[in-house]
mmCIF file of N, CA, C and O and ligand atoms in Angstrom:
data_model
loop_
_atom_site.group_PDB
_atom_site.id
_atom_site.type_symbol
_atom_site.label_atom_id
_atom_site.label_comp_id
_atom_site.label_asym_id
_atom_site.label_seq_id
_atom_site.Cartn_x
_atom_site.Cartn_y
_atom_site.Cartn_z
ATOM 1 N N UNK A 1211 -28.776 24.484 33.806
ATOM 2 C CA UNK A 1211 -27.522 24.109 33.020
ATOM 3 C C UNK A 1211 -26.901 25.055 32.854
ATOM 4 O O UNK A 1211 -26.722 26.004 31.656
ATOM 5 N N UNK A 1212 -25.604 25.234 33.885
ATOM 6 C CA UNK A 1212 -24.648 25.787 33.803
ATOM 7 C C UNK A 1212 -23.291 25.542 32.475
ATOM 8 O O UNK A 1212 -22.264 26.012 32.398
ATOM 9 N N UNK A 1213 -23.813 24.309 31.861
ATOM 10 C CA UNK A 1213 -22.446 23.515 31.385
ATOM 11 C C UNK A 1213 -22.634 23.876 29.825
ATOM 12 O O UNK A 1213 -21.542 24.068 29.294
ATOM 13 N N UNK A 1214 -23.742 24.761 29.530
ATOM 14 C CA UNK A 1214 -23.764 25.305 27.981
ATOM 15 C C UNK A 1214 -23.246 26.545 27.800
ATOM 16 O O UNK A 1214 -23.993 27.700 27.608
ATOM 17 N N UNK A 1215 -21.757 26.392 27.906
ATOM 18 C CA UNK A 1215 -20.980 27.762 27.731
ATOM 19 C C UNK A 1215 -20.609 28.133 26.140
ATOM 20 O O UNK A 1215 -20.569 26.778 25.576
ATOM 21 N N UNK A 1216 -20.047 28.652 26.094
ATOM 22 C CA UNK A 1216 -19.381 28.824 24.761
ATOM 23 C C UNK A 1216 -18.348 28.326 24.284
ATOM 24 O O UNK A 1216 -17.965 27.471 23.635
ATOM 25 N N UNK A 1217 -17.648 27.815 25.481
ATOM 26 C CA UNK A 1217 -16.229 27.335 25.539
ATOM 27 C C UNK A 1217 -16.539 25.672 25.054
ATOM 28 O O UNK A 1217 -15.842 25.278 24.472
ATOM 29 N N UNK A 1218 -17.436 25.269 25.744
ATOM 30 C CA UNK A 1218 -17.911 23.754 25.729
ATOM 31 C C UNK A 1218 -18.499 23.639 24.286
ATOM 32 O O UNK A 1218 -18.341 22.794 23.831
ATOM 33 N N UNK A 1219 -19.448 24.405 23.590
ATOM 34 C CA UNK A 1219 -19.770 24.383 22.077
ATOM 35 C C UNK A 1219 -18.679 24.409 21.447
ATOM 36 O O UNK A 1219 -18.517 23.879 20.612
ATOM 37 N N UNK A 1220 -17.668 25.127 21.743
ATOM 38 C CA UNK A 1220 -16.592 25.269 20.747
ATOM 39 C C UNK A 1220 -15.785 24.053 20.834
ATOM 40 O O UNK A 1220 -15.193 23.289 19.734
ATOM 41 N N UNK A 1221 -15.682 23.256 21.890
ATOM 42 C CA UNK A 1221 -14.839 22.114 21.875
ATOM 43 C C UNK A 1221 -15.444 20.935 20.971
ATOM 44 O O UNK A 1221 -14.824 20.105 20.809
ATOM 45 N N UNK A 1222 -16.775 20.995 20.420
ATOM 46 C CA UNK A 1222 -17.200 19.961 19.881
ATOM 47 C C UNK A 1222 -17.254 20.719 18.111
ATOM 48 O O UNK A 1222 -17.562 19.840 17.472
ATOM 49 N N UNK A 1223 -16.315 21.634 18.211
ATOM 50 C CA UNK A 1223 -16.398 22.166 16.481
ATOM 51 C C UNK A 1223 -15.193 22.339 16.346
ATOM 52 O O UNK A 1223 -14.442 23.141 15.625
ATOM 53 N N UNK A 1224 -14.179 21.323 16.702
ATOM 54 C CA UNK A 1224 -12.741 21.256 16.571
ATOM 55 C C UNK A 1224 -12.265 20.677 15.263
ATOM 56 O O UNK A 1224 -12.988 20.041 15.022
ATOM 57 N N UNK A 1225 -11.026 21.347 14.780
ATOM 58 C CA UNK A 1225 -10.902 20.642 13.389
ATOM 59 C C UNK A 1225 -10.996 19.216 13.297
ATOM 60 O O UNK A 1225 -11.474 18.606 12.191
ATOM 61 N N UNK A 1226 -10.376 18.403 13.928
ATOM 62 C CA UNK A 1226 -10.147 17.124 13.926
ATOM 63 C C UNK A 1226 -11.853 16.418 13.982
ATOM 64 O O UNK A 1226 -12.231 15.682 13.272
ATOM 65 N N UNK A 1227 -12.789 17.301 14.699
ATOM 66 C CA UNK A 1227 -13.980 16.688 14.521
ATOM 67 C C UNK A 1227 -14.999 17.160 13.382
ATOM 68 O O UNK A 1227 -15.558 16.416 12.659
ATOM 69 N N UNK A 1228 -14.461 18.443 12.952
ATOM 70 C CA UNK A 1228 -15.269 18.847 11.746
ATOM 71 C C UNK A 1228 -14.494 17.554 10.536
ATOM 72 O O UNK A 1228 -15.300 17.711 9.733
ATOM 73 N N UNK A 1229 -13.481 17.281 10.716
ATOM 74 C CA UNK A 1229 -12.963 16.534 9.326
ATOM 75 C C UNK A 1229 -13.594 14.967 9.680
ATOM 76 O O UNK A 1229 -13.755 14.357 8.416
ATOM 77 N N UNK A 1230 -14.380 14.723 10.313
ATOM 78 C CA UNK A 1230 -15.325 13.413 10.617
ATOM 79 C C UNK A 1230 -16.646 13.793 9.932
ATOM 80 O O UNK A 1230 -17.034 12.800 9.477
ATOM 81 N N UNK A 1231 -17.043 15.244 9.738
ATOM 82 C CA UNK A 1231 -18.203 15.168 9.045
ATOM 83 C C UNK A 1231 -18.116 15.249 7.795
ATOM 84 O O UNK A 1231 -17.234 15.658 7.258
ATOM 85 N N UNK A 1232 -19.624 15.149 7.181
ATOM 86 C CA UNK A 1232 -19.517 15.115 5.744
ATOM 87 C C UNK A 1232 -20.527 15.201 5.129
ATOM 88 O O UNK A 1232 -21.780 14.940 6.031
ATOM 89 N N UNK A 1233 -20.796 16.079 4.161
ATOM 90 C CA UNK A 1233 -21.979 16.333 3.755
ATOM 91 C C UNK A 1233 -22.998 15.568 2.941
ATOM 92 O O UNK A 1233 -22.476 14.321 2.447
ATOM 93 N N UNK A 1234 -24.004 15.038 3.678
ATOM 94 C CA UNK A 1234 -24.804 13.907 3.526
ATOM 95 C C UNK A 1234 -25.413 13.812 1.712
ATOM 96 O O UNK A 1234 -25.924 12.951 1.300
ATOM 97 N N UNK A 1235 -25.158 15.254 1.193
ATOM 98 C CA UNK A 1235 -25.775 15.000 -0.411
ATOM 99 C C UNK A 1235 -24.332 14.841 -1.190
ATOM 100 O O UNK A 1235 -24.914 14.504 -2.296
ATOM 101 N N UNK A 1236 -23.293 14.786 -0.839
ATOM 102 C CA UNK A 1236 -22.159 14.347 -1.620
ATOM 103 C C UNK A 1236 -21.795 13.243 -1.426
ATOM 104 O O UNK A 1236 -21.557 12.494 -0.206
ATOM 105 N N UNK A 1237 -21.523 12.681 -2.813
ATOM 106 C CA UNK A 1237 -20.854 11.091 -2.738
ATOM 107 C C UNK A 1237 -19.360 10.938 -2.477
ATOM 108 O O UNK A 1237 -19.003 10.076 -2.269
ATOM 109 N N UNK A 1238 -18.978 12.154 -2.763
ATOM 110 C CA UNK A 1238 -17.335 11.989 -2.169
ATOM 111 C C UNK A 1238 -16.920 12.591 -0.937
ATOM 112 O O UNK A 1238 -15.861 12.634 -0.893
ATOM 113 N N UNK A 1239 -17.913 12.494 -0.151
ATOM 114 C CA UNK A 1239 -17.604 13.134 1.352
ATOM 115 C C UNK A 1239 -16.493 14.029 1.683
ATOM 116 O O UNK A 1239 -15.463 13.869 1.858
ATOM 117 N N UNK A 1240 -16.885 15.427 0.816
ATOM 118 C CA UNK A 1240 -16.371 16.657 0.973
ATOM 119 C C UNK A 1240 -16.066 17.087 2.501
ATOM 120 O O UNK A 1240 -17.177 16.924 3.223
ATOM 121 N N UNK A 1241 -14.930 17.571 2.812
ATOM 122 C CA UNK A 1241 -14.807 18.133 4.323
ATOM 123 C C UNK A 1241 -15.777 19.489 4.407
ATOM 124 O O UNK A 1241 -15.867 20.099 3.266
ATOM 125 N N UNK A 1242 -16.157 19.785 5.572
ATOM 126 C CA UNK A 1242 -17.274 20.754 5.687
ATOM 127 C C UNK A 1242 -16.149 21.758 6.478
ATOM 128 O O UNK A 1242 -15.468 21.568 7.043
ATOM 129 N N UNK A 1243 -16.512 22.977 6.135
ATOM 130 C CA UNK A 1243 -16.128 24.177 6.390
ATOM 131 C C UNK A 1243 -16.953 25.160 7.299
ATOM 132 O O UNK A 1243 -17.840 25.399 7.280
ATOM 133 N N UNK A 1244 -16.185 25.486 8.532
ATOM 134 C CA UNK A 1244 -16.780 26.488 9.501
ATOM 135 C C UNK A 1244 -16.927 27.939 9.223
ATOM 136 O O UNK A 1244 -15.726 28.514 8.782
ATOM 137 N N UNK A 1245 -18.177 28.479 9.339
ATOM 138 C CA UNK A 1245 -18.099 29.612 9.027
ATOM 139 C C UNK A 1245 -17.706 30.595 9.731
ATOM 140 O O UNK A 1245 -17.326 30.569 10.672
ATOM 141 N N UNK A 1246 -17.171 32.005 9.450
ATOM 142 C CA UNK A 1246 -16.591 32.960 10.126
ATOM 143 C C UNK A 1246 -17.499 32.913 11.613
ATOM 144 O O UNK A 1246 -17.007 33.206 12.821
ATOM 145 N N UNK A 1247 -18.698 32.926 11.653
ATOM 146 C CA UNK A 1247 -19.322 33.340 13.037
ATOM 147 C C UNK A 1247 -19.862 31.935 13.478
ATOM 148 O O UNK A 1247 -20.153 31.861 14.396
ATOM 149 N N UNK A 1248 -19.320 30.470 13.132
ATOM 150 C CA UNK A 1248 -19.305 29.609 13.444
ATOM 151 C C UNK A 1248 -20.777 29.050 13.743
ATOM 152 O O UNK A 1248 -20.877 28.830 14.842
ATOM 153 N N UNK A 1249 -21.532 29.567 12.690
ATOM 154 C CA UNK A 1249 -23.134 29.393 13.285
ATOM 155 C C UNK A 1249 -23.700 28.247 12.071
ATOM 156 O O UNK A 1249 -24.531 28.315 12.028
ATOM 157 N N UNK A 1250 -22.629 27.734 11.003
ATOM 158 C CA UNK A 1250 -23.192 27.207 10.266
ATOM 159 C C UNK A 1250 -21.787 26.220 9.414
ATOM 160 O O UNK A 1250 -20.675 26.968 9.663
ATOM 161 N N UNK A 1251 -21.986 25.206 8.789
ATOM 162 C CA UNK A 1251 -21.093 24.643 7.819
ATOM 163 C C UNK A 1251 -21.341 24.611 6.490
ATOM 164 O O UNK A 1251 -22.420 24.305 5.892
ATOM 165 N N UNK A 1252 -20.356 25.268 5.750
ATOM 166 C CA UNK A 1252 -20.544 25.141 4.380
ATOM 167 C C UNK A 1252 -19.700 23.790 3.857
ATOM 168 O O UNK A 1252 -18.703 23.347 4.211
ATOM 169 N N UNK A 1253 -20.555 23.164 2.944
ATOM 170 C CA UNK A 1253 -20.045 22.045 1.600
ATOM 171 C C UNK A 1253 -18.795 22.437 1.108
ATOM 172 O O UNK A 1253 -19.456 23.586 0.184
ATOM 173 N N UNK A 1254 -18.143 21.899 0.919
ATOM 174 C CA UNK A 1254 -16.638 22.304 0.028
ATOM 175 C C UNK A 1254 -17.545 22.099 -1.637
ATOM 176 O O UNK A 1254 -17.114 22.681 -2.489
ATOM 177 N N UNK A 1255 -18.740 21.438 -1.586
ATOM 178 C CA UNK A 1255 -19.231 21.201 -2.970
ATOM 179 C C UNK A 1255 -19.703 22.846 -3.543
ATOM 180 O O UNK A 1255 -20.276 22.462 -4.523
ATOM 181 N N UNK A 1256 -20.008 23.525 -2.458
ATOM 182 C CA UNK A 1256 -20.490 24.837 -2.683
ATOM 183 C C UNK A 1256 -21.989 24.772 -2.972
ATOM 184 O O UNK A 1256 -23.021 25.881 -3.095
ATOM 185 N N UNK A 1257 -22.879 23.595 -2.615
ATOM 186 C CA UNK A 1257 -24.223 23.884 -2.921
ATOM 187 C C UNK A 1257 -24.920 23.694 -1.589
ATOM 188 O O UNK A 1257 -26.027 24.517 -1.525
ATOM 189 N N UNK A 1258 -24.699 23.265 -0.431
ATOM 190 C CA UNK A 1258 -25.176 23.196 0.791
ATOM 191 C C UNK A 1258 -24.836 24.222 2.013
ATOM 192 O O UNK A 1258 -23.188 24.119 2.253
ATOM 193 N N UNK A 1259 -25.564 24.447 2.481
ATOM 194 C CA UNK A 1259 -24.827 25.236 4.490
ATOM 195 C C UNK A 1259 -25.682 24.548 4.950
ATOM 196 O O UNK A 1259 -26.711 24.512 5.132
ATOM 197 N N UNK A 1260 -25.037 24.103 6.233
ATOM 198 C CA UNK A 1260 -25.625 23.276 7.263
ATOM 199 C C UNK A 1260 -25.535 23.848 8.658
ATOM 200 O O UNK A 1260 -24.525 24.460 8.867
ATOM 201 N N UNK A 1261 -26.952 24.363 9.421
ATOM 202 C CA UNK A 1261 -27.146 24.866 10.353
ATOM 203 C C UNK A 1261 -26.237 24.493 11.712
ATOM 204 O O UNK A 1261 -26.226 23.160 11.557
ATOM 205 N N UNK A 1262 -25.719 24.956 12.529
ATOM 206 C CA UNK A 1262 -25.350 24.554 13.795
ATOM 207 C C UNK A 1262 -26.401 25.037 14.840
ATOM 208 O O UNK A 1262 -26.501 26.330 15.069
ATOM 209 N N UNK A 1263 -26.672 23.994 15.588
ATOM 210 C CA UNK A 1263 -27.780 24.691 16.321
ATOM 211 C C UNK A 1263 -27.320 23.860 18.167
ATOM 212 O O UNK A 1263 -27.225 22.845 18.235
ATOM 213 N N UNK A 1264 -27.156 24.926 19.002
ATOM 214 C CA UNK A 1264 -26.401 24.386 20.293
ATOM 215 C C UNK A 1264 -25.238 23.651 20.280
ATOM 216 O O UNK A 1264 -25.027 23.031 20.919
ATOM 217 N N UNK A 1265 -24.506 24.413 19.115
ATOM 218 C CA UNK A 1265 -23.164 23.550 19.095
ATOM 219 C C UNK A 1265 -23.241 22.452 18.144
ATOM 220 O O UNK A 1265 -21.956 21.591 18.232
ATOM 221 N N UNK A 1266 -23.913 22.193 18.000
ATOM 222 C CA UNK A 1266 -24.129 20.587 17.044
ATOM 223 C C UNK A 1266 -24.789 20.521 15.533
ATOM 224 O O UNK A 1266 -25.705 21.422 15.208
ATOM 225 N N UNK A 1267 -23.604 20.395 14.738
ATOM 226 C CA UNK A 1267 -23.974 20.289 13.656
ATOM 227 C C UNK A 1267 -25.213 19.897 13.025
ATOM 228 O O UNK A 1267 -25.178 18.371 13.379
ATOM 229 N N UNK A 1268 -26.255 20.300 12.164
ATOM 230 C CA UNK A 1268 -27.232 19.561 11.667
ATOM 231 C C UNK A 1268 -26.996 19.143 10.307
ATOM 232 O O UNK A 1268 -27.500 19.874 9.283
ATOM 233 N N UNK A 1269 -26.530 17.811 9.918
ATOM 234 C CA UNK A 1269 -25.954 17.587 8.800
ATOM 235 C C UNK A 1269 -27.138 16.600 8.185
ATOM 236 O O UNK A 1269 -27.428 15.697 7.824
ATOM 237 N N UNK A 1270 -28.550 17.375 7.917
ATOM 238 C CA UNK A 1270 -29.462 16.992 7.150
ATOM 239 C C UNK A 1270 -29.905 17.949 5.845
ATOM 240 O O UNK A 1270 -29.877 19.083 6.109
ATOM 241 N N UNK A 1271 -29.969 17.254 5.054
ATOM 242 C CA UNK A 1271 -30.109 18.013 3.789
ATOM 243 C C UNK A 1271 -31.615 18.759 3.979
ATOM 244 O O UNK A 1271 -31.873 19.703 3.143
ATOM 245 N N UNK A 1272 -32.356 18.586 4.541
ATOM 246 C CA UNK A 1272 -33.936 18.796 5.121
ATOM 247 C C UNK A 1272 -33.895 19.894 5.410
ATOM 248 O O UNK A 1272 -34.538 21.022 5.807
ATOM 249 N N UNK A 1273 -32.846 20.165 6.374
ATOM 250 C CA UNK A 1273 -32.490 21.471 7.230
ATOM 251 C C UNK A 1273 -31.587 22.258 6.481
ATOM 252 O O UNK A 1273 -31.041 23.407 6.987
ATOM 253 N N UNK A 1274 -30.606 21.894 5.392
ATOM 254 C CA UNK A 1274 -29.875 22.696 5.132
ATOM 255 C C UNK A 1274 -30.369 23.873 3.877
ATOM 256 O O UNK A 1274 -31.469 23.665 3.679
ATOM 257 N N UNK A 1275 -29.479 24.622 3.908
ATOM 258 C CA UNK A 1275 -29.823 26.218 3.251
ATOM 259 C C UNK A 1275 -28.888 25.740 1.973
ATOM 260 O O UNK A 1275 -27.797 25.356 1.557
ATOM 261 N N UNK A 1276 -29.712 25.640 0.549
ATOM 262 C CA UNK A 1276 -29.100 25.249 -0.530
ATOM 263 C C UNK A 1276 -28.491 26.666 -1.100
ATOM 264 O O UNK A 1276 -28.959 27.928 -1.370
ATOM 265 N N UNK A 1277 -27.401 26.605 -0.792
ATOM 266 C CA UNK A 1277 -26.523 27.778 -1.939
ATOM 267 C C UNK A 1277 -26.676 28.096 -3.295
ATOM 268 O O UNK A 1277 -26.891 29.249 -3.772
ATOM 269 N N UNK A 1278 -26.125 27.057 -4.050
ATOM 270 C CA UNK A 1278 -26.060 26.826 -5.443
ATOM 271 C C UNK A 1278 -26.884 25.763 -5.907
ATOM 272 O O UNK A 1278 -26.289 24.741 -5.929
ATOM 273 N N UNK A 1279 -27.609 25.505 -6.431
ATOM 274 C CA UNK A 1279 -28.580 24.354 -6.857
ATOM 275 C C UNK A 1279 -27.920 24.260 -7.838
ATOM 276 O O UNK A 1279 -28.074 22.685 -8.611
ATOM 277 N N UNK A 1280 -26.782 24.901 -8.561
ATOM 278 C CA UNK A 1280 -26.506 24.304 -9.625
ATOM 279 C C UNK A 1280 -24.924 23.934 -9.561
ATOM 280 O O UNK A 1280 -23.703 23.200 -10.301
ATOM 281 N N UNK A 1281 -24.508 23.993 -8.468
ATOM 282 C CA UNK A 1281 -23.188 23.467 -8.033
ATOM 283 C C UNK A 1281 -23.153 21.718 -8.354
ATOM 284 O O UNK A 1281 -24.084 21.353 -7.586
ATOM 285 N N UNK A 1282 -22.164 21.554 -8.620
ATOM 286 C CA UNK A 1282 -22.118 19.694 -8.608
ATOM 287 C C UNK A 1282 -20.834 19.503 -8.206
ATOM 288 O O UNK A 1282 -19.495 20.107 -8.226
ATOM 289 N N UNK A 1283 -20.586 18.815 -7.268
ATOM 290 C CA UNK A 1283 -19.218 17.943 -6.570
ATOM 291 C C UNK A 1283 -18.088 17.692 -7.789
ATOM 292 O O UNK A 1283 -17.281 17.823 -7.637
ATOM 293 N N UNK A 1284 -18.851 17.269 -9.008
ATOM 294 C CA UNK A 1284 -17.516 16.786 -9.791
ATOM 295 C C UNK A 1284 -16.899 18.020 -10.410
ATOM 296 O O UNK A 1284 -16.008 17.910 -10.794
ATOM 297 N N UNK A 1285 -17.533 19.368 -10.011
ATOM 298 C CA UNK A 1285 -16.989 20.330 -10.550
ATOM 299 C C UNK A 1285 -15.781 21.220 -9.564
ATOM 300 O O UNK A 1285 -15.254 21.616 -10.197
ATOM 301 N N UNK A 1286 -15.895 20.603 -8.096
ATOM 302 C CA UNK A 1286 -14.785 21.015 -7.330
ATOM 303 C C UNK A 1286 -13.235 20.727 -7.833
ATOM 304 O O UNK A 1286 -13.317 19.610 -8.068
ATOM 305 N N UNK A 1287 -12.618 21.874 -7.421
ATOM 306 C CA UNK A 1287 -11.351 21.435 -7.719
ATOM 307 C C UNK A 1287 -10.938 22.113 -6.449
ATOM 308 O O UNK A 1287 -10.813 22.921 -5.935
ATOM 309 N N UNK A 1288 -9.932 20.814 -6.048
ATOM 310 C CA UNK A 1288 -8.997 21.147 -4.821
ATOM 311 C C UNK A 1288 -7.876 21.718 -5.184
ATOM 312 O O UNK A 1288 -7.501 22.693 -3.820
HETATM 313 ZN ZN1 LIG B 1305 -21.717 18.762 -0.441
#
């Protein structure tokens, strides 16, 4: 499988694609932010971080890392 290159992985994580994704824990569908290492997505709610495996974001609460269990979407100010 020579098609699994970093370039191909990056193509699946372009801004327009990230905008389509949403934190499954949030009712308000905040946009997700790619980390500097491009290995995880952070929800704007500040509560969850979602892993990216083989270039594919895993938007499952069971797979998410809870960053701040006290974060509440209602407290987020844009
Ligand atoms: Zn969230």
